[in-house]
XYZ file of C-alpha atoms in Angstrom:
689
model
C 111.414 207.109 -6.770
C 111.108 204.140 -7.104
C 109.226 201.721 -4.621
C 112.132 199.951 -3.829
C 114.229 203.693 -2.293
C 111.512 204.059 -0.029
C 113.251 205.968 3.200
C 111.588 204.207 6.385
C 110.321 206.787 9.063
C 110.199 206.009 13.039
C 106.633 206.031 14.910
C 105.845 206.098 17.893
C 104.364 202.788 19.727
C 100.861 202.454 20.988
C 99.401 199.712 22.677
C 96.840 197.472 21.977
C 93.649 197.384 23.352
C 91.701 195.227 26.074
C 93.030 193.219 29.115
C 96.538 190.592 28.938
C 96.508 187.533 31.112
C 99.569 187.240 33.628
C 101.586 184.080 34.179
C 100.747 182.045 37.133
C 97.205 182.662 37.932
C 95.071 180.041 39.591
C 93.267 177.135 37.627
C 89.349 177.182 37.445
C 87.619 175.618 40.960
C 85.434 174.089 38.304
C 87.890 172.320 36.795
C 90.012 171.235 40.107
C 86.268 169.375 40.933
C 85.752 167.734 37.527
C 89.898 166.178 38.445
C 88.718 165.440 41.696
C 85.454 163.469 40.828
C 87.900 162.217 38.402
C 90.285 160.595 40.817
C 87.023 159.458 43.273
C 84.984 157.789 40.378
C 88.684 155.765 39.103
C 89.260 154.744 42.844
C 85.183 153.726 43.321
C 85.945 152.041 39.548
C 89.455 150.156 41.460
C 87.399 149.282 44.385
C 84.844 147.592 42.596
C 87.439 145.877 40.410
C 89.276 144.582 43.666
C 86.773 143.920 46.294
C 84.837 140.832 46.479
C 80.885 140.005 47.634
C 80.543 138.295 50.874
C 77.055 137.026 51.658
C 76.917 136.743 55.366
C 73.512 134.337 56.853
C 72.714 134.950 60.637
C 70.881 132.174 62.411
C 69.243 134.956 64.483
C 66.883 137.531 62.972
C 68.139 141.662 62.672
C 71.709 140.450 63.871
C 73.250 143.297 63.826
C 76.635 142.743 61.389
C 80.267 144.955 62.412
C 83.344 144.248 59.487
C 86.710 145.397 59.935
C 87.635 147.446 57.029
C 86.534 149.587 53.783
C 83.480 147.920 53.463
C 79.610 148.470 52.002
C 76.759 146.620 52.393
C 73.361 146.510 51.218
C 71.702 143.968 54.470
C 73.709 141.124 55.164
C 75.507 141.572 51.308
C 79.384 143.117 52.416
C 81.208 144.426 49.198
C 84.773 143.822 50.650
C 88.727 143.733 49.835
C 90.185 140.275 50.006
C 92.222 139.279 53.155
C 91.415 138.696 56.517
C 88.831 141.199 58.838
C 87.503 140.831 61.756
C 83.649 140.389 62.031
C 81.066 140.406 64.924
C 77.704 139.280 65.307
C 75.635 140.553 68.019
C 71.866 139.740 68.489
C 68.799 140.725 71.082
C 68.650 137.470 73.001
C 71.368 136.084 71.961
C 75.378 135.264 72.182
C 76.895 137.955 70.461
C 80.028 136.104 68.812
C 83.115 137.795 67.580
C 85.683 135.363 65.172
C 88.357 136.694 62.073
C 87.324 135.684 58.353
C 88.618 135.621 55.570
C 88.072 137.065 51.911
C 89.400 134.661 49.299
C 90.228 136.272 45.596
C 86.492 134.071 44.789
C 83.868 136.701 42.751
C 80.868 135.712 45.812
C 81.474 134.206 48.974
C 79.085 132.864 51.837
C 78.946 132.029 55.030
C 76.598 130.445 57.454
C 76.673 131.992 61.273
C 74.851 130.396 64.158
C 74.361 131.909 66.710
C 73.717 130.051 70.435
C 70.699 131.949 71.775
C 70.613 133.380 75.617
C 68.834 130.685 78.437
C 65.548 131.119 79.817
C 64.652 131.937 83.505
C 61.686 129.846 85.268
C 59.179 131.827 87.961
C 57.957 128.798 89.772
C 54.830 129.941 92.532
C 53.681 127.151 94.814
C 52.222 126.996 98.445
C 54.549 123.581 98.637
C 57.060 124.036 101.393
C 60.494 123.089 100.805
C 60.299 122.149 97.410
C 62.996 120.635 95.011
C 63.734 120.009 91.431
C 65.210 118.017 88.871
C 65.476 119.036 85.417
C 65.889 116.464 82.936
C 67.180 113.950 85.927
C 69.840 116.521 87.278
C 68.686 117.436 90.364
C 69.445 121.655 91.643
C 70.854 122.620 94.087
C 68.497 125.189 95.473
C 64.714 125.347 96.851
C 61.309 126.708 95.671
C 59.344 128.596 95.156
C 61.620 130.820 93.144
C 63.473 131.185 90.204
C 65.061 128.697 88.253
C 68.243 130.559 86.831
C 69.883 129.716 83.231
C 67.540 127.403 81.495
C 68.732 125.947 77.902
C 65.718 127.345 75.055
C 64.093 123.775 74.392
C 61.965 121.416 75.605
C 62.721 120.502 79.377
C 61.493 117.650 81.534
C 61.000 119.193 85.162
C 60.837 116.728 88.389
C 59.338 118.895 91.788
C 59.387 116.925 95.113
C 58.749 117.274 98.460
C 58.821 115.250 101.104
C 55.464 114.024 102.917
C 54.265 114.682 99.105
C 53.872 112.646 96.179
C 56.432 114.324 92.892
C 54.652 115.552 90.037
C 56.406 115.946 86.884
C 56.150 118.987 84.094
C 57.257 119.205 80.105
C 57.902 122.225 79.626
C 59.027 124.541 76.422
C 61.440 126.969 77.432
C 61.618 130.299 75.379
C 64.628 131.473 75.901
C 66.395 134.967 74.690
C 66.860 135.637 78.223
C 62.954 136.153 78.766
C 61.322 135.195 82.335
C 58.573 132.844 81.890
C 56.502 131.858 85.017
C 54.819 128.163 86.250
C 52.688 127.711 88.926
C 53.238 123.944 90.711
C 51.148 122.138 93.579
C 52.007 118.865 94.825
C 49.820 116.490 96.163
C 50.074 115.174 100.033
C 50.891 111.514 100.507
C 50.661 111.159 103.823
C 47.591 109.828 105.799
C 47.145 109.768 109.684
C 47.385 107.271 112.219
C 46.629 107.281 116.120
C 48.851 105.127 118.202
C 48.866 103.592 120.980
C 51.607 101.732 123.593
C 51.762 99.230 126.283
C 52.927 100.975 128.283
C 52.062 104.569 127.317
C 54.080 107.210 127.158
C 56.445 104.895 124.557
C 58.484 108.042 122.399
C 57.615 107.668 118.756
C 59.979 108.240 115.999
C 58.668 108.387 112.531
C 62.162 108.595 110.037
C 64.377 108.878 112.117
C 62.402 112.111 113.504
C 60.977 112.589 117.003
C 57.673 113.210 117.069
C 55.885 113.025 120.957
C 54.597 109.917 123.344
C 51.724 107.919 122.979
C 49.034 108.282 122.328
C 49.590 110.162 119.537
C 48.754 111.358 116.279
C 51.038 111.000 113.499
C 51.820 111.234 109.285
C 52.369 108.236 107.785
C 54.022 107.673 104.232
C 51.749 105.579 100.919
C 55.058 105.310 100.147
C 56.041 103.745 103.836
C 57.609 105.370 106.909
C 59.801 103.907 109.349
C 58.153 104.039 112.785
C 60.423 102.842 116.215
C 58.787 103.274 120.065
C 61.251 103.380 122.731
C 61.230 103.790 126.584
C 63.630 103.337 129.174
C 63.897 98.990 130.275
C 62.517 98.126 127.460
C 63.868 96.681 123.707
C 62.863 99.259 120.696
C 60.010 98.557 118.942
C 60.303 99.045 114.830
C 57.877 98.131 111.818
C 57.887 99.856 108.436
C 54.139 101.089 107.853
C 52.232 102.312 105.370
C 48.574 104.181 104.722
C 46.433 105.510 101.546
C 46.840 109.791 101.408
C 44.622 111.476 102.611
C 43.242 108.546 105.245
C 42.366 108.781 109.152
C 43.370 105.230 110.859
C 44.191 103.639 113.971
C 46.790 101.010 114.486
C 46.489 98.509 116.637
C 47.931 98.735 120.169
C 51.687 98.370 120.583
C 53.182 95.936 123.554
C 57.136 97.135 124.179
C 58.709 93.697 124.949
C 61.554 94.014 128.524
C 64.598 94.641 127.812
C 67.731 92.966 127.507
C 70.535 93.230 129.379
C 74.048 92.507 127.903
C 76.591 90.049 129.492
C 80.404 90.349 128.231
C 81.967 87.048 128.708
C 85.815 87.359 128.931
C 87.927 83.895 129.664
C 91.745 82.919 130.730
C 93.019 82.376 128.469
C 90.761 84.181 125.781
C 89.433 81.982 122.632
C 87.174 79.363 123.849
C 84.433 78.567 122.323
C 80.768 80.226 124.243
C 77.096 78.583 124.132
C 74.117 80.590 125.894
C 71.606 77.842 126.299
C 73.091 75.266 123.650
C 72.986 77.540 120.918
C 76.289 78.561 119.475
C 77.620 82.285 119.957
C 81.588 82.424 118.997
C 84.733 82.709 120.865
C 85.684 85.066 124.027
C 85.935 87.375 124.814
C 82.740 88.840 123.374
C 79.843 90.764 124.639
C 75.994 89.887 123.391
C 71.822 90.793 124.722
C 70.328 87.966 127.119
C 66.581 88.566 128.102
C 66.085 89.591 131.822
C 64.332 87.674 134.299
C 65.428 84.102 133.574
C 68.234 82.053 134.414
C 70.825 81.325 131.503
C 73.637 79.097 131.183
C 77.253 79.884 129.392
C 79.865 76.373 128.547
C 83.258 77.503 127.637
C 85.398 74.621 125.792
C 89.061 75.304 124.816
C 90.940 72.847 123.771
C 93.817 71.346 126.959
C 91.812 73.501 129.209
C 88.701 71.072 130.953
C 85.044 72.528 130.057
C 83.388 75.274 132.502
C 79.876 76.070 133.111
C 78.476 78.977 134.493
C 74.687 80.149 135.730
C 73.856 83.693 135.339
C 70.296 85.853 135.680
C 70.063 88.794 133.966
C 67.488 92.035 134.236
C 66.599 94.820 131.345
C 69.937 96.995 130.322
C 71.985 95.396 133.294
C 75.753 94.170 132.695
C 77.185 92.260 134.152
C 80.201 90.907 133.439
C 81.548 86.917 133.382
C 85.597 86.761 133.982
C 86.516 83.212 134.208
C 90.171 81.693 134.603
C 90.061 77.500 132.473
C 92.143 75.349 134.577
C 94.343 73.615 132.418
C 93.480 69.558 131.464
C 96.874 68.067 131.408
C 98.975 65.211 129.846
C 102.618 63.622 130.097
C 105.320 63.608 127.629
C 108.195 61.150 128.950
C 110.894 62.856 126.042
C 113.569 60.681 125.267
C 116.511 62.951 122.919
C 119.839 61.713 121.250
C 121.887 63.261 121.699
C 121.013 64.751 125.068
C 121.882 67.982 125.197
C 119.283 68.876 122.575
C 117.315 71.824 123.487
C 113.778 71.138 123.641
C 110.809 74.000 121.849
C 107.066 73.672 122.907
C 105.284 75.929 120.530
C 108.753 77.900 119.916
C 109.579 78.782 123.647
C 112.678 77.210 125.270
C 111.316 74.232 127.769
C 114.624 73.022 128.897
C 117.818 70.137 127.709
C 118.367 66.784 126.915
C 115.654 64.044 128.238
C 112.484 65.151 130.439
C 109.290 64.497 131.276
C 106.697 67.607 129.961
C 103.712 68.303 131.709
C 101.283 69.987 128.529
C 98.419 71.036 127.410
C 95.997 67.941 126.148
C 96.144 69.782 122.976
C 98.166 69.387 120.073
C 101.912 71.420 120.250
C 104.943 71.583 118.230
C 107.889 70.508 119.644
C 110.540 70.928 118.191
C 114.163 69.654 118.809
C 117.489 71.007 118.516
C 121.266 70.589 118.635
C 124.281 72.002 116.885
C 125.623 70.632 113.820
C 122.837 68.099 113.274
C 119.744 68.718 111.759
C 116.167 69.592 113.575
C 113.892 67.910 114.504
C 109.550 69.249 114.744
C 106.663 67.461 115.362
C 103.288 67.962 116.252
C 102.017 66.186 120.296
C 99.037 64.996 121.582
C 99.158 64.928 125.000
C 96.270 62.993 126.406
C 94.726 63.671 130.183
C 95.876 61.450 132.797
C 98.082 59.499 130.409
C 101.793 59.619 129.816
C 102.897 58.926 126.551
C 106.595 58.598 125.604
C 108.470 59.597 122.555
C 111.844 59.298 121.086
C 113.502 61.927 118.620
C 116.604 60.667 117.362
C 118.477 63.961 116.149
C 120.571 63.094 112.589
C 123.729 65.002 111.553
C 122.922 67.662 108.331
C 125.266 65.187 106.476
C 122.853 62.135 107.337
C 119.680 64.423 106.260
C 121.777 65.484 103.665
C 122.176 61.726 101.987
C 118.351 61.040 103.439
C 116.697 63.350 100.636
C 118.639 61.631 97.784
C 117.996 58.453 96.824
C 119.896 55.614 96.411
C 118.619 54.773 93.092
C 116.744 57.320 90.722
C 114.851 56.397 87.272
C 115.152 58.847 84.880
C 112.692 59.543 80.693
C 113.182 56.339 78.670
C 113.158 53.740 81.625
C 116.871 54.582 82.558
C 117.938 54.126 86.429
C 120.861 55.169 87.919
C 122.432 54.765 91.362
C 124.447 56.923 94.058
C 128.288 56.509 94.428
C 129.712 57.765 96.926
C 133.268 57.265 97.096
C 135.051 58.360 100.645
C 138.582 57.895 100.361
C 141.004 57.421 98.020
C 142.133 55.266 95.446
C 144.874 53.750 92.798
C 144.078 54.413 89.399
C 146.496 52.616 86.325
C 147.744 49.054 87.327
C 150.590 48.126 89.737
C 153.286 47.812 87.412
C 154.588 43.890 87.996
C 150.200 43.134 87.204
C 150.379 40.851 84.413
C 148.441 42.345 80.716
C 149.575 45.681 82.072
C 149.731 48.787 79.410
C 152.017 51.630 79.465
C 149.633 53.747 79.836
C 148.122 52.946 82.897
C 150.383 54.181 85.307
C 149.596 53.782 88.687
C 148.039 57.521 90.308
C 146.248 58.476 93.717
C 143.853 59.903 93.300
C 140.120 60.974 95.273
C 136.763 61.358 94.815
C 134.719 64.625 96.307
C 131.630 64.879 94.264
C 129.165 61.989 94.927
C 127.593 61.070 91.659
C 125.375 58.750 89.922
C 125.498 56.624 87.403
C 123.709 54.344 84.805
C 123.056 50.380 86.206
C 123.420 49.670 82.053
C 124.755 51.288 79.353
C 122.162 52.849 76.763
C 120.309 50.610 74.402
C 118.929 51.427 71.079
C 115.915 51.922 72.431
C 116.181 54.348 74.852
C 118.998 55.882 72.049
C 116.092 56.116 69.542
C 113.999 58.104 71.443
C 116.856 61.315 70.845
C 117.416 59.779 67.533
C 115.370 57.602 66.223
C 116.342 57.007 62.521
C 120.301 55.589 63.871
C 121.241 52.460 63.557
C 124.266 50.852 65.313
C 124.241 48.110 62.080
C 126.240 44.592 62.313
C 128.250 42.311 60.947
C 128.288 38.775 59.815
C 124.952 38.836 59.166
C 124.552 39.122 63.055
C 122.913 41.853 64.034
C 123.666 44.619 66.217
C 120.099 46.876 65.736
C 117.997 45.069 68.722
C 115.589 47.357 70.811
C 117.136 45.424 74.025
C 120.967 45.396 72.840
C 123.910 48.268 73.973
C 123.844 51.035 71.017
C 126.748 51.089 68.965
C 128.122 53.284 66.344
C 128.201 56.651 68.142
C 131.073 58.837 68.143
C 131.586 60.583 71.659
C 129.928 64.309 70.310
C 126.874 61.737 69.699
C 126.931 60.727 72.891
C 127.528 64.323 74.591
C 124.158 65.284 72.808
C 122.561 62.401 73.861
C 123.389 63.450 77.392
C 121.974 67.333 76.838
C 118.014 66.138 75.622
C 118.000 63.946 78.346
C 118.850 66.976 80.301
C 116.312 68.939 78.282
C 114.066 66.104 79.359
C 114.644 65.999 82.912
C 114.424 70.026 83.553
C 117.905 69.827 84.625
C 121.012 72.498 83.550
C 123.262 71.230 80.047
C 126.197 69.798 80.813
C 127.649 70.407 77.847
C 128.366 73.429 75.604
C 128.186 72.799 71.557
C 128.988 74.877 69.256
C 128.653 74.400 65.493
C 127.374 71.064 66.176
C 131.112 70.153 68.338
C 131.741 70.278 71.805
C 133.366 73.874 73.114
C 133.099 73.884 76.649
C 131.599 72.556 79.729
C 129.440 73.409 82.700
C 131.220 71.955 85.711
C 128.733 72.796 88.263
C 125.945 71.570 86.231
C 124.087 68.319 87.564
C 123.467 67.620 84.054
C 123.540 63.861 82.253
C 127.049 63.271 81.156
C 128.880 60.720 80.390
C 131.673 59.839 83.213
C 134.776 60.912 83.979
C 137.541 58.647 83.837
C 137.430 58.298 87.413
C 134.580 57.440 88.578
C 134.229 55.068 85.839
C 136.904 53.366 87.208
C 135.824 53.557 90.608
C 132.260 51.951 90.302
C 133.870 49.973 88.616
C 136.862 48.370 89.848
C 136.144 49.493 94.095
C 134.521 47.629 95.980
C 132.493 48.279 98.723
C 134.437 46.993 100.713
C 136.755 49.634 99.364
C 138.808 46.075 97.873
C 139.998 46.496 94.525
C 139.082 43.486 92.025
C 141.042 42.998 89.070
C 138.449 41.541 86.271
C 134.871 42.053 86.890
C 134.474 38.404 87.467
C 134.784 37.520 91.532
C 137.712 35.637 91.044
C 140.845 37.120 89.698
C 141.816 33.612 87.367
C 141.866 34.014 83.859
C 140.041 33.507 81.894
C 136.771 32.884 84.026
C 135.821 29.448 84.343
C 132.216 29.988 83.301
C 130.671 32.913 82.035
C 130.363 35.986 83.362
C 130.124 38.564 80.804
C 129.803 38.941 77.309
C 133.501 39.202 75.783
C 135.179 37.824 72.633
C 134.247 34.193 72.841
C 133.935 30.907 70.722
C 130.968 31.632 69.083
C 132.955 35.045 67.857
C 135.619 33.540 66.926
C 135.165 34.065 62.583
C 134.206 37.331 63.401
C 137.319 38.613 65.602
C 141.392 38.171 65.801
C 141.393 37.196 69.316
C 138.951 34.824 70.849
C 139.168 33.156 74.277
C 139.163 29.555 74.721
C 136.958 27.529 76.007
C 134.316 29.868 76.777
C 131.359 30.372 75.458
C 128.991 33.251 76.753
C 125.934 32.594 74.134
C 126.345 35.602 72.059
C 128.501 36.253 69.078
C 127.903 39.808 69.024
C 127.100 42.878 71.888
C 124.297 40.972 74.106
C 120.693 42.945 75.476
C 122.228 44.693 78.340
C 122.168 43.644 82.066
C 122.093 39.913 80.750
C 125.270 39.176 83.113
C 125.044 39.265 86.964
C 125.822 42.435 88.018
C 128.946 43.662 90.182
C 128.868 44.340 93.505
C 128.165 48.236 92.871
C 124.873 46.771 90.624
C 126.329 48.089 88.295
C 126.196 45.640 85.102
C 128.595 44.623 81.717
C 131.550 47.855 83.856
C 133.825 44.765 82.082
C 132.018 43.879 78.429
C 129.651 43.508 76.077
C 130.592 47.282 74.576
C 133.474 49.008 75.700
C 132.159 52.586 76.840
C 133.178 56.461 76.193
C 133.947 58.499 79.196
C 133.804 62.126 79.071
C 137.799 62.763 80.219
C 141.087 63.716 76.205
C 142.957 60.917 76.273
C 146.818 61.445 77.716
C 149.053 58.702 78.842
C 148.467 60.155 82.430
C 152.444 60.459 84.660
C 151.038 62.192 87.176
C 152.462 60.593 90.066
C 152.173 62.400 93.808
C 149.171 63.194 96.096
C 145.869 62.351 95.305
C 144.367 64.485 92.299
C 140.834 65.267 93.385
C 138.337 64.885 91.243
C 140.829 64.555 87.957
C 138.945 65.695 84.670
C 141.688 64.917 82.558
C 143.743 67.333 79.978
C 141.503 70.585 79.173
C 142.025 69.737 75.466
C 143.366 66.635 72.899
C 142.163 65.176 70.332
C 140.876 61.879 71.332
C 138.562 60.614 74.310
C 139.098 58.248 76.681
C 136.917 54.524 76.159
C 137.224 51.883 78.764
C 136.234 48.522 79.466
C 136.354 45.576 77.301
C 133.956 44.499 74.588
C 132.048 41.548 72.710
C 134.934 41.458 70.457
C 138.201 41.595 72.465
C 138.936 38.961 74.716
C 142.834 39.271 76.248
C 144.415 39.300 79.292
C 144.897 42.066 78.654
C 141.748 43.970 77.607
C 139.284 42.350 79.322
C 141.279 44.232 83.481
C 138.883 46.903 84.508
C 142.242 49.396 84.315
C 142.685 48.502 80.223
C 142.617 51.936 78.347
C 142.013 52.589 74.822
C 141.004 56.233 73.097
C 138.811 57.579 69.587
C 137.254 59.586 68.153
C 134.698 58.525 65.629
C 131.754 55.557 66.575
C 132.458 51.974 66.641
C 130.640 48.312 65.969
C 131.834 47.451 69.841
C 131.582 50.947 71.280
C 128.708 52.368 73.225
C 128.766 54.780 76.261
C 126.275 54.895 79.932
C 125.504 58.113 81.602
C 126.204 59.231 84.756
C 125.530 63.030 86.438
C 126.350 65.006 89.880
C 123.991 64.706 92.819
C 123.577 68.403 93.151
C 124.673 71.672 91.234
C 128.185 72.930 92.375
C 127.328 76.904 93.713
C 131.168 77.443 93.646
C 132.941 76.047 90.460
C 136.114 76.196 91.406
């Protein structure tokens, strides 16, 4: 049979010999230990890789350093992970310290820590009682011998003191660190002995205000000086500063006590009298004074208005006496006459009577006041003369009279400009009557009244005065005739420029401005102001034509004849005939153009050139003035307009119509023959209305 044809037969199973390993049996412990060591080694390696070195330097030797968190250290060298850690350092004899530190990523870091040493105590031993001490100049509140606690470590200066002993200074090094040191201190006595005796004996001895005992007595006196006092009833205290060398024993000379003074209390009715004692000034009553005993003393008393008083007295030791003296008045008579006769009379503020009276007054300066309703009170000082009668007359004035008495009739201001006071007292007529020859249509007659008194310049503003404000100004010339001499009136001035000059002058005189300017133009007027300004047309007319007696002038000369028969002002005359369109025949004032201001006679109010020389700007806007009816009070002209009023004639005008004081013109710009004069109200108007 071929091998390929063999038959397979089953046989019995026989397991292998030996042990078998079951699934789930434990790993050997050696493997576990090896694995744990590997993990720890990896952790240590990782820590060493991440940790940083920190060196802590402490000022205290042997300091105990503790840092929070995982750390390793060799001495003061720590290995720490980066981040914040709490560090505590302590050392014996030093204050502990706790602080937070930050470990950065730097491989090596170093910090210095200074611990403060603890103070030390000093045990002071001494036989000197009640000893005090100062440390470095600061006194301590304790008595020694004893313990001085809490002295800082280091070099210190200690000064020890005790009453009756010399001070002692010690330089000492304090070890500190909570330790105690000892010091023996001995102070040297600073006194010597003096034996005191007195006359009389048994006087009480005080040394530095401490009672020691009665004389005769031996006492300690300091070499540095002691204050010694003896006292005994009936005698004056004896005081002396004494010193004696320490360690010595001496006798002091006999001390003789003087009898004690008495006390005199001096009072007078009335009080305030001047007092002299035995010729020596003491003061004024009431007063209290010590007086030597057992001798006669003279007191003299003086008071204005009273008779001199003299008193004498003798006083015993330690006696107290009172001198109450009633002074007798020293009077004189004042025969007082008052107007009005019902006036009240006051002496030193006290009402004593009414009307004319004879006053019996002390011969001393007193304040006399006379009062009456509606009148200004008057106060004066009077000094009656003893035994004589004096006559005194007091005339009160009304409040209005007192007001005007305080306002001068003339004032002078910067630039030698003089103004005169005008006080209108009744209505007057502006304009001209219809039948007046030369009257123009713009001179409608109407009634006006001026309530506010005013000052107006006696002369037109000159070139010299105007150039104080605007030095470059020129009033020009005509046909070879100059208008620019310093004493000629200023010309070629616009209304706005004249107003600016007035404001400038107000500033110079510390007065409130009258004109309000904006962009070089007047856009408002302060009517309440008393600053300088141009006169209103009504003020100019009143000052020009209303005489002090109330009569009205037609021209600026006395007679109303035209033309004038002699030179009375600067008008268009024969000398100006080639310069102007019309000239007065047979009239020659001597000036072809403007004359120096004030060259001709003033009017009845003391005003120059009101009717000639140059025409003058006034404050009002121009209109034809159609008002009729009740008098206008303080007329101011229109509130607005294009042109301003021009008043008065000039060297270029000569017709009858132009030379009248009611002649009115208008304009916007300056002219060769046009100037101005200034005015102002007397006072500020507090209610401008």
